CSV table of C-alpha atoms in Angstrom, one decimal:
chain,number,residue,atom,x,y,z
A,1,UNK,CA,0.0,0.0,0.0
A,2,UNK,CA,2.8,2.4,0.8
A,3,UNK,CA,4.3,1.9,-2.7
A,4,UNK,CA,1.0,2.4,-4.3
A,5,UNK,CA,0.5,5.8,-2.4
A,6,UNK,CA,4.0,6.9,-3.3
A,7,UNK,CA,3.5,5.9,-6.9
A,8,UNK,CA,0.2,7.9,-7.1
A,9,UNK,CA,1.5,11.0,-5.4
A,10,UNK,CA,4.9,11.3,-6.9
A,11,UNK,CA,4.6,11.0,-10.7
A,12,UNK,CA,3.0,13.9,-12.5
A,13,UNK,CA,5.2,13.9,-15.6
A,14,UNK,CA,8.1,16.1,-14.5
A,15,UNK,CA,11.6,14.9,-13.9
A,16,UNK,CA,11.6,16.4,-10.4
A,17,UNK,CA,8.4,14.4,-9.6
A,18,UNK,CA,10.1,11.3,-10.9
A,19,UNK,CA,13.4,12.0,-8.9
A,20,UNK,CA,11.2,12.3,-5.8
A,21,UNK,CA,9.5,8.9,-6.7
A,22,UNK,CA,12.9,7.3,-7.2
A,23,UNK,CA,14.2,8.7,-3.9
A,24,UNK,CA,11.0,7.3,-2.1
A,25,UNK,CA,11.2,3.9,-3.7
A,26,UNK,CA,14.9,3.5,-2.9
A,27,UNK,CA,14.1,4.4,0.8
A,28,UNK,CA,11.3,1.7,0.9
A,29,UNK,CA,13.9,-0.8,-0.3
A,30,UNK,CA,11.7,-3.9,-1.1
A,31,UNK,CA,11.7,-6.1,-4.1
A,32,UNK,CA,8.4,-4.4,-5.2
A,33,UNK,CA,9.9,-0.9,-4.9
A,34,UNK,CA,12.8,-1.9,-7.1
A,35,UNK,CA,10.5,-3.5,-9.6
A,36,UNK,CA,8.7,-0.2,-9.9
A,37,UNK,CA,12.0,1.6,-10.4
A,38,UNK,CA,12.9,-1.1,-13.1
A,39,UNK,CA,9.6,-0.2,-14.8
A,40,UNK,CA,11.0,3.3,-15.3
A,41,UNK,CA,14.3,1.9,-16.6
A,42,UNK,CA,12.6,0.1,-19.3
A,43,UNK,CA,9.7,2.4,-20.2
A,44,UNK,CA,10.0,4.8,-23.1
A,45,UNK,CA,8.8,8.0,-21.2
A,46,UNK,CA,8.2,9.6,-24.6
A,47,UNK,CA,6.0,12.3,-23.0
A,48,UNK,CA,9.1,13.7,-21.1
A,49,UNK,CA,11.8,15.7,-22.9
A,50,UNK,CA,14.8,13.8,-23.8
A,51,UNK,CA,17.2,15.4,-21.3
A,52,UNK,CA,14.9,15.0,-18.3
A,53,UNK,CA,14.2,11.3,-19.4
A,54,UNK,CA,17.9,10.8,-19.5
A,55,UNK,CA,18.1,12.1,-15.9
A,56,UNK,CA,15.3,9.8,-14.8
A,57,UNK,CA,16.9,6.7,-16.0
A,58,UNK,CA,20.3,7.7,-14.6
A,59,UNK,CA,18.7,8.1,-11.2
A,60,UNK,CA,17.0,4.7,-11.5
A,61,UNK,CA,20.4,3.2,-12.6
A,62,UNK,CA,22.1,4.7,-9.6
A,63,UNK,CA,19.7,3.0,-7.3
A,64,UNK,CA,20.3,-0.3,-8.8
A,65,UNK,CA,24.1,0.2,-8.6
A,66,UNK,CA,23.8,1.1,-4.9
A,67,UNK,CA,21.2,-1.5,-3.6
A,68,UNK,CA,20.6,-4.4,-6.0
A,69,UNK,CA,23.2,-7.0,-5.1
A,70,UNK,CA,23.0,-9.0,-8.4
A,71,UNK,CA,23.2,-6.0,-10.6
A,72,UNK,CA,26.3,-6.5,-12.9
A,73,UNK,CA,28.3,-3.4,-11.8
A,74,UNK,CA,27.0,-3.1,-8.3
A,75,UNK,CA,29.3,-1.1,-6.0
A,76,UNK,CA,29.8,-1.7,-2.3
A,77,UNK,CA,31.5,1.6,-2.0
A,78,UNK,CA,28.6,4.0,-2.5
A,79,UNK,CA,26.1,4.1,0.2
A,80,UNK,CA,23.6,6.7,-1.1
A,81,UNK,CA,21.9,6.5,-4.5
A,82,UNK,CA,22.2,10.2,-5.2
A,83,UNK,CA,25.9,10.3,-4.5
A,84,UNK,CA,26.1,7.6,-7.1
A,85,UNK,CA,23.8,9.5,-9.5
A,86,UNK,CA,26.5,12.2,-9.9
A,87,UNK,CA,29.0,9.5,-11.0
A,88,UNK,CA,26.4,7.9,-13.3
A,89,UNK,CA,25.6,11.3,-14.8
A,90,UNK,CA,28.9,12.9,-15.2
A,91,UNK,CA,31.7,10.4,-15.3
A,92,UNK,CA,32.9,6.8,-15.3
A,93,UNK,CA,34.0,4.6,-12.6
A,94,UNK,CA,35.8,1.3,-12.6
A,95,UNK,CA,36.2,1.7,-16.4
A,96,UNK,CA,32.4,1.9,-17.0
A,97,UNK,CA,30.9,4.9,-18.8
A,98,UNK,CA,27.4,4.8,-17.2
A,99,UNK,CA,25.9,7.5,-19.0
A,100,UNK,CA,26.2,6.0,-22.5
A,101,UNK,CA,23.2,4.8,-24.5
A,102,UNK,CA,25.1,1.3,-24.8
A,103,UNK,CA,25.3,1.0,-21.0
A,104,UNK,CA,21.8,2.1,-20.4
A,105,UNK,CA,20.6,-0.6,-23.1
A,106,UNK,CA,22.7,-3.2,-21.1
A,107,UNK,CA,20.9,-2.2,-17.9
A,108,UNK,CA,17.5,-2.5,-19.5
A,109,UNK,CA,18.2,-5.9,-20.9
A,110,UNK,CA,19.5,-6.9,-17.5
A,111,UNK,CA,16.5,-5.8,-15.7
A,112,UNK,CA,14.1,-7.5,-18.1
A,113,UNK,CA,15.9,-10.8,-17.6
A,114,UNK,CA,16.2,-10.5,-13.9
A,115,UNK,CA,13.1,-8.5,-12.6
A,116,UNK,CA,11.8,-11.5,-10.8
A,117,UNK,CA,15.1,-12.4,-9.2
A,118,UNK,CA,16.2,-9.2,-7.8
A,119,UNK,CA,18.7,-9.6,-4.7
A,120,UNK,CA,18.8,-6.5,-2.4
A,121,UNK,CA,21.9,-5.7,-0.4
A,122,UNK,CA,20.6,-6.3,3.2
A,123,UNK,CA,23.8,-5.0,4.6
A,124,UNK,CA,22.7,-1.4,3.5
A,125,UNK,CA,19.6,-1.4,5.5
């Protein structure tokens, strides 16, 4: 029920609303909340301009890097989703260019294949 309330309240079609949604879902930290985030990762969001759409997907990606244990490039070094967001948005880390279209496509494909088998990092709770 909490996830449903956050979902209804947070998404009005602007990136700042989605960013609030992503922050809230990352705080809930359940499989269902990360599946909701994954839905954003794979959705087209065509009604949002390209730059904002990219920011939303990068924020989702940062939450997966921080908290989903079986995500391919998961990092144990970063504790907070939005500290990671800066790395995802502006740079590379461990030889990965997270902001590229190719990396985003890999993340989408991984999510589609693993959405029912997400393993959350319980050490971060």
